Amino acid sequence: EVQLVESGGGLVQPGGSLRLSCAVSGITFSSYSMNWVRQAPGKGLEWISYISSSSSTIYYADSVKGRFTISRDNAKSSLYLQMNTLRDEDTAVYYCARVHRAAADPWGQGTLVTVSS
Amino acid sequence: EIVLTQSPGTLSLSPGERATLSCRASQSVSDSYLAWYQQKPGQAPRLLIYGASSRATGIPDRFSGSGSGTDFTLTISRLEPEDFAVYYCQQYGSSPPWTFGQGTKVEIK
């Protein structure tokens, strides 16, 4: 069974930093591209970042470009999201998801990031 | 950026009825890279349909997807109690951002 488990969320002040992790099991992690997707409270889904299996291709949404950095460690079957210069509007549940058949499947359970003073 | 517009915003139906959800793209979605997800309160989204019309593993056959180009449809042939949820479409075109629609809530009438 494929499992994705996010961690690292919490309360952070505006301008602060946080690093999210996503531990993946049940698949050959190094074979798959990965995404980060977020969902603000009561709102819809927003794709924010993509990384290819070898880390050779990386994309970001404009809303996080220059502030967030996606990375992965294939030896540890882990995905990361370094979030800097956090803003109130970054408050959301952050999900990691495998890219499979040109879709996101499966998703982790999410980790809540709250940016507030 | 491709904008996806879902309609209606809310669909009020009874168990056993047919649900038809629409997802319209602002420009053509390449190779029908259009996916549908279901999300229940407090849960992560779950993939239902990929490639516009292929059911994901374990998804019941009452769920079907159709469409191409800019117009896509998710149909639930007979609503079961567990199908009342929010549904999102997402396009996975040739270049990012890979946008989602705003969602359609299917609620019990």
mmCIF file of C-alpha atoms in Angstrom:
data_model
loop_
_atom_site.group_PDB
_atom_site.id
_atom_site.type_symbol
_atom_site.label_atom_id
_atom_site.label_comp_id
_atom_site.label_asym_id
_atom_site.label_seq_id
_atom_site.Cartn_x
_atom_site.Cartn_y
_atom_site.Cartn_z
ATOM 1 C CA GLU A 1 0.000 0.000 0.000
ATOM 2 C CA VAL A 2 1.294 3.419 -0.944
ATOM 3 C CA GLN A 3 1.543 5.774 2.029
ATOM 4 C CA LEU A 4 2.482 9.429 2.185
ATOM 5 C CA VAL A 5 2.883 11.061 5.584
ATOM 6 C CA GLU A 6 3.474 14.793 5.922
ATOM 7 C CA SER A 7 5.017 16.433 8.958
ATOM 8 C CA GLY A 8 6.524 19.729 10.031
ATOM 9 C CA GLY A 9 3.473 21.964 10.094
ATOM 10 C CA GLY A 10 2.686 24.332 12.926
ATOM 11 C CA LEU A 11 2.272 27.941 13.994
ATOM 12 C CA VAL A 12 4.784 30.435 12.647
ATOM 13 C CA GLN A 13 4.936 34.219 12.661
ATOM 14 C CA PRO A 14 4.741 36.251 9.452
ATOM 15 C CA GLY A 15 8.176 36.417 7.879
ATOM 16 C CA GLY A 16 9.208 33.144 9.480
ATOM 17 C CA SER A 17 10.280 29.839 7.995
ATOM 18 C CA LEU A 18 9.136 26.244 8.161
ATOM 19 C CA ARG A 19 10.252 22.995 6.539
ATOM 20 C CA LEU A 20 7.692 20.372 5.628
ATOM 21 C CA SER A 21 8.544 16.728 5.065
ATOM 22 C CA CYS A 22 6.692 13.946 3.291
ATOM 23 C CA ALA A 23 7.736 10.364 4.007
ATOM 24 C CA VAL A 24 6.747 7.938 1.268
ATOM 25 C CA SER A 25 6.482 4.156 1.521
ATOM 26 C CA GLY A 26 5.068 1.305 -0.536
ATOM 27 C CA ILE A 27 6.521 2.466 -3.867
ATOM 28 C CA THR A 28 9.888 2.969 -5.536
ATOM 29 C CA PHE A 29 10.000 6.649 -4.611
ATOM 30 C CA SER A 30 12.845 7.438 -6.998
ATOM 31 C CA SER A 31 10.654 6.504 -9.979
ATOM 32 C CA TYR A 32 7.979 9.143 -9.435
ATOM 33 C CA SER A 33 7.571 12.881 -9.718
ATOM 34 C CA MET A 34 5.931 14.574 -6.749
ATOM 35 C CA ASN A 35 3.721 17.571 -6.037
ATOM 36 C CA TRP A 36 2.871 19.847 -3.152
ATOM 37 C CA VAL A 37 -0.723 21.114 -3.083
ATOM 38 C CA ARG A 38 -2.274 23.339 -0.433
ATOM 39 C CA GLN A 39 -5.761 24.205 0.749
ATOM 40 C CA ALA A 40 -6.536 27.341 2.721
ATOM 41 C CA PRO A 41 -9.241 26.966 5.401
ATOM 42 C CA GLY A 42 -12.639 26.570 3.752
ATOM 43 C CA LYS A 43 -11.179 27.093 0.280
ATOM 44 C CA GLY A 44 -10.291 25.019 -2.762
ATOM 45 C CA LEU A 45 -7.109 23.267 -3.819
ATOM 46 C CA GLU A 46 -4.033 25.108 -5.076
ATOM 47 C CA TRP A 47 -1.105 23.359 -6.789
ATOM 48 C CA ILE A 48 2.129 24.975 -5.585
ATOM 49 C CA SER A 49 5.144 22.913 -6.632
ATOM 50 C CA TYR A 50 6.404 19.955 -8.686
ATOM 51 C CA ILE A 51 9.664 18.026 -8.715
ATOM 52 C CA SER A 52 10.639 15.323 -11.181
ATOM 53 C CA SER A 53 11.968 11.939 -10.085
ATOM 54 C CA SER A 54 15.607 12.970 -10.474
ATOM 55 C CA SER A 55 15.081 16.562 -9.283
ATOM 56 C CA SER A 56 16.101 17.766 -12.744
ATOM 57 C CA THR A 57 12.803 19.593 -13.323
ATOM 58 C CA ILE A 58 11.188 21.834 -10.723
ATOM 59 C CA TYR A 59 8.209 24.143 -11.032
ATOM 60 C CA TYR A 60 6.499 26.572 -8.685
ATOM 61 C CA ALA A 61 3.254 28.488 -8.667
ATOM 62 C CA ASP A 62 3.748 32.229 -8.924
ATOM 63 C CA SER A 63 2.286 32.627 -5.424
ATOM 64 C CA VAL A 64 5.283 30.867 -3.831
ATOM 65 C CA LYS A 65 8.083 31.355 -6.365
ATOM 66 C CA GLY A 66 11.201 32.797 -4.763
ATOM 67 C CA ARG A 67 10.012 31.948 -1.241
ATOM 68 C CA PHE A 68 9.469 28.172 -1.284
ATOM 69 C CA THR A 69 11.957 25.467 -2.306
ATOM 70 C CA ILE A 70 11.002 21.897 -3.142
ATOM 71 C CA SER A 71 13.555 19.100 -2.823
ATOM 72 C CA ARG A 72 13.748 15.357 -2.370
ATOM 73 C CA ASP A 73 16.052 12.674 -1.021
ATOM 74 C CA ASN A 74 15.498 9.487 -2.979
ATOM 75 C CA ALA A 75 17.699 7.505 -0.604
ATOM 76 C CA LYS A 76 15.349 8.413 2.242
ATOM 77 C CA SER A 77 12.122 8.240 0.158
ATOM 78 C CA SER A 78 11.329 11.737 1.326
ATOM 79 C CA LEU A 79 10.030 14.963 -0.169
ATOM 80 C CA TYR A 80 10.547 18.394 1.352
ATOM 81 C CA LEU A 81 9.199 21.913 1.121
ATOM 82 C CA GLN A 82 11.285 24.721 2.590
ATOM 83 C CA MET A 83 9.013 27.705 3.169
ATOM 84 C CA ASN A 84 10.584 31.101 3.825
ATOM 85 C CA THR A 85 9.201 34.608 4.253
ATOM 86 C CA LEU A 86 5.807 33.182 5.198
ATOM 87 C CA ARG A 87 2.719 35.335 4.840
ATOM 88 C CA ASP A 88 -0.747 35.207 6.383
ATOM 89 C CA GLU A 89 -2.098 33.924 3.052
ATOM 90 C CA ASP A 90 0.180 30.866 3.247
ATOM 91 C CA THR A 91 -2.012 29.511 6.050
ATOM 92 C CA ALA A 92 -3.305 26.205 4.718
ATOM 93 C CA VAL A 93 -3.217 22.452 4.920
ATOM 94 C CA TYR A 94 -0.271 21.283 2.820
ATOM 95 C CA TYR A 95 -0.527 17.965 0.993
ATOM 96 C CA CYS A 96 2.134 15.989 -0.806
ATOM 97 C CA ALA A 97 0.976 13.787 -3.670
ATOM 98 C CA ARG A 98 2.586 11.393 -6.103
ATOM 99 C CA VAL A 99 2.292 12.171 -9.797
ATOM 100 C CA HIS A 100 0.860 9.056 -11.411
ATOM 101 C CA ARG A 101 -0.862 8.757 -14.790
ATOM 102 C CA ALA A 102 -0.746 12.553 -15.137
ATOM 103 C CA ALA A 103 -2.719 13.057 -11.938
ATOM 104 C CA ALA A 104 -2.079 13.334 -8.207
ATOM 105 C CA ASP A 105 -2.462 9.916 -6.632
ATOM 106 C CA PRO A 106 -2.363 9.206 -3.788
ATOM 107 C CA TRP A 107 -2.264 12.126 -1.382
ATOM 108 C CA GLY A 108 -0.951 12.347 2.124
ATOM 109 C CA GLN A 109 -3.236 13.286 5.015
ATOM 110 C CA GLY A 110 -1.893 16.848 5.061
ATOM 111 C CA THR A 111 -0.135 19.046 7.600
ATOM 112 C CA LEU A 112 -1.527 22.372 8.807
ATOM 113 C CA VAL A 113 0.585 25.504 8.555
ATOM 114 C CA THR A 114 -0.725 28.553 10.396
ATOM 115 C CA VAL A 115 0.960 31.899 9.814
ATOM 116 C CA SER A 116 -0.084 34.360 12.486
ATOM 117 C CA SER A 117 1.364 36.802 14.964
ATOM 118 C CA GLU B 1 -2.538 29.844 -17.187
ATOM 119 C CA ILE B 2 -5.521 27.583 -17.851
ATOM 120 C CA VAL B 3 -8.539 28.547 -15.752
ATOM 121 C CA LEU B 4 -10.984 25.762 -14.896
ATOM 122 C CA THR B 5 -14.585 26.729 -14.131
ATOM 123 C CA GLN B 6 -16.787 24.129 -12.461
ATOM 124 C CA SER B 7 -20.558 24.215 -12.464
ATOM 125 C CA PRO B 8 -22.801 24.175 -10.640
ATOM 126 C CA GLY B 9 -21.257 25.377 -7.407
ATOM 127 C CA THR B 10 -23.636 23.207 -5.410
ATOM 128 C CA LEU B 11 -25.750 20.273 -6.538
ATOM 129 C CA SER B 12 -28.621 19.203 -4.267
ATOM 130 C CA LEU B 13 -29.729 15.658 -5.025
ATOM 131 C CA SER B 14 -31.195 12.603 -3.339
ATOM 132 C CA PRO B 15 -29.538 9.195 -3.013
ATOM 133 C CA GLY B 16 -30.168 7.145 -6.138
ATOM 134 C CA GLU B 17 -30.284 10.188 -8.424
ATOM 135 C CA ARG B 18 -27.826 10.946 -11.216
ATOM 136 C CA ALA B 19 -25.247 13.705 -10.757
ATOM 137 C CA THR B 20 -23.697 15.576 -13.672
ATOM 138 C CA LEU B 21 -20.772 17.894 -12.899
ATOM 139 C CA SER B 22 -19.161 20.194 -15.453
ATOM 140 C CA CYS B 23 -15.594 21.475 -15.786
ATOM 141 C CA ARG B 24 -14.844 24.023 -18.494
ATOM 142 C CA ALA B 25 -11.297 25.100 -19.381
ATOM 143 C CA SER B 26 -10.268 28.548 -20.659
ATOM 144 C CA GLN B 27 -8.126 26.845 -23.311
ATOM 145 C CA SER B 28 -7.750 23.341 -24.615
ATOM 146 C CA VAL B 29 -6.342 20.801 -22.173
ATOM 147 C CA SER B 30 -3.601 18.878 -23.955
ATOM 148 C CA ASP B 31 -4.008 15.115 -24.403
ATOM 149 C CA SER B 32 -7.092 15.236 -22.185
ATOM 150 C CA TYR B 33 -4.883 15.518 -19.109
ATOM 151 C CA LEU B 34 -7.899 16.227 -16.946
ATOM 152 C CA ALA B 35 -8.460 14.586 -13.576
ATOM 153 C CA TRP B 36 -11.328 14.525 -11.088
ATOM 154 C CA TYR B 37 -10.970 14.243 -7.309
ATOM 155 C CA GLN B 38 -13.400 13.687 -4.459
ATOM 156 C CA GLN B 39 -12.868 15.316 -1.076
ATOM 157 C CA LYS B 40 -14.848 14.639 2.086
ATOM 158 C CA PRO B 41 -14.694 16.904 5.157
ATOM 159 C CA GLY B 42 -11.432 16.520 7.070
ATOM 160 C CA GLN B 43 -9.957 14.180 4.475
ATOM 161 C CA ALA B 44 -7.403 14.466 1.717
ATOM 162 C CA PRO B 45 -8.627 14.474 -1.875
ATOM 163 C CA ARG B 46 -8.926 11.109 -3.631
ATOM 164 C CA LEU B 47 -8.358 10.563 -7.327
ATOM 165 C CA LEU B 48 -11.450 9.355 -9.170
ATOM 166 C CA ILE B 49 -10.737 9.891 -12.871
ATOM 167 C CA TYR B 50 -7.552 10.531 -14.864
ATOM 168 C CA GLY B 51 -7.029 11.165 -18.551
ATOM 169 C CA ALA B 52 -10.573 12.603 -18.656
ATOM 170 C CA SER B 53 -12.265 9.183 -18.707
ATOM 171 C CA SER B 54 -10.181 6.479 -16.999
ATOM 172 C CA ARG B 55 -11.258 5.360 -13.536
ATOM 173 C CA ALA B 56 -8.572 5.189 -10.879
ATOM 174 C CA THR B 57 -7.912 1.946 -9.043
ATOM 175 C CA GLY B 58 -10.777 0.909 -6.780
ATOM 176 C CA ILE B 59 -13.225 3.545 -7.999
ATOM 177 C CA PRO B 60 -16.777 2.161 -8.505
ATOM 178 C CA ASP B 61 -18.139 2.096 -12.031
ATOM 179 C CA ARG B 62 -20.969 4.470 -11.121
ATOM 180 C CA PHE B 63 -18.321 7.188 -11.571
ATOM 181 C CA SER B 64 -17.534 8.086 -15.179
ATOM 182 C CA GLY B 65 -15.691 10.898 -16.907
ATOM 183 C CA SER B 66 -16.027 12.256 -20.407
ATOM 184 C CA GLY B 67 -15.051 15.171 -22.588
ATOM 185 C CA SER B 68 -12.088 16.641 -24.425
ATOM 186 C CA GLY B 69 -10.641 19.975 -25.404
ATOM 187 C CA THR B 70 -12.288 22.510 -23.113
ATOM 188 C CA ASP B 71 -15.411 20.721 -21.868
ATOM 189 C CA PHE B 72 -15.363 17.854 -19.397
ATOM 190 C CA THR B 73 -18.013 16.065 -17.353
ATOM 191 C CA LEU B 74 -18.037 13.844 -14.284
ATOM 192 C CA THR B 75 -21.147 11.701 -13.971
ATOM 193 C CA ILE B 76 -22.233 9.715 -10.936
ATOM 194 C CA SER B 77 -24.910 7.387 -12.249
ATOM 195 C CA ARG B 78 -26.697 6.660 -8.959
ATOM 196 C CA LEU B 79 -25.685 8.558 -5.864
ATOM 197 C CA GLU B 80 -24.762 6.518 -2.827
ATOM 198 C CA PRO B 81 -24.737 8.105 0.656
ATOM 199 C CA GLU B 82 -20.923 8.098 0.656
ATOM 200 C CA ASP B 83 -20.785 10.125 -2.584
ATOM 201 C CA PHE B 84 -21.934 13.374 -0.984
ATOM 202 C CA ALA B 85 -18.729 15.398 -1.014
ATOM 203 C CA VAL B 86 -16.862 18.124 -2.892
ATOM 204 C CA TYR B 87 -15.502 17.325 -6.351
ATOM 205 C CA TYR B 88 -12.596 19.085 -8.050
ATOM 206 C CA CYS B 89 -11.271 18.907 -11.578
ATOM 207 C CA GLN B 90 -7.592 19.531 -12.330
ATOM 208 C CA GLN B 91 -5.737 19.996 -15.594
ATOM 209 C CA TYR B 92 -2.253 18.571 -16.095
ATOM 210 C CA GLY B 93 -1.322 20.295 -19.320
ATOM 211 C CA SER B 94 2.059 20.556 -20.952
ATOM 212 C CA SER B 95 3.279 23.279 -18.626
ATOM 213 C CA PRO B 96 2.447 24.509 -15.141
ATOM 214 C CA PRO B 97 0.611 25.853 -13.286
ATOM 215 C CA TRP B 98 -1.552 22.756 -13.047
ATOM 216 C CA THR B 99 -4.734 24.424 -11.931
ATOM 217 C CA PHE B 100 -7.797 23.132 -10.117
ATOM 218 C CA GLY B 101 -11.385 24.139 -10.557
ATOM 219 C CA GLN B 102 -13.103 25.815 -7.615
ATOM 220 C CA GLY B 103 -15.075 22.690 -6.760
ATOM 221 C CA THR B 104 -18.651 21.446 -6.875
ATOM 222 C CA LYS B 105 -20.352 20.416 -3.661
ATOM 223 C CA VAL B 106 -22.800 17.537 -3.998
ATOM 224 C CA GLU B 107 -25.157 17.743 -1.045
ATOM 225 C CA ILE B 108 -28.131 15.717 0.136
ATOM 226 C CA LYS B 109 -31.434 17.242 -0.856
#
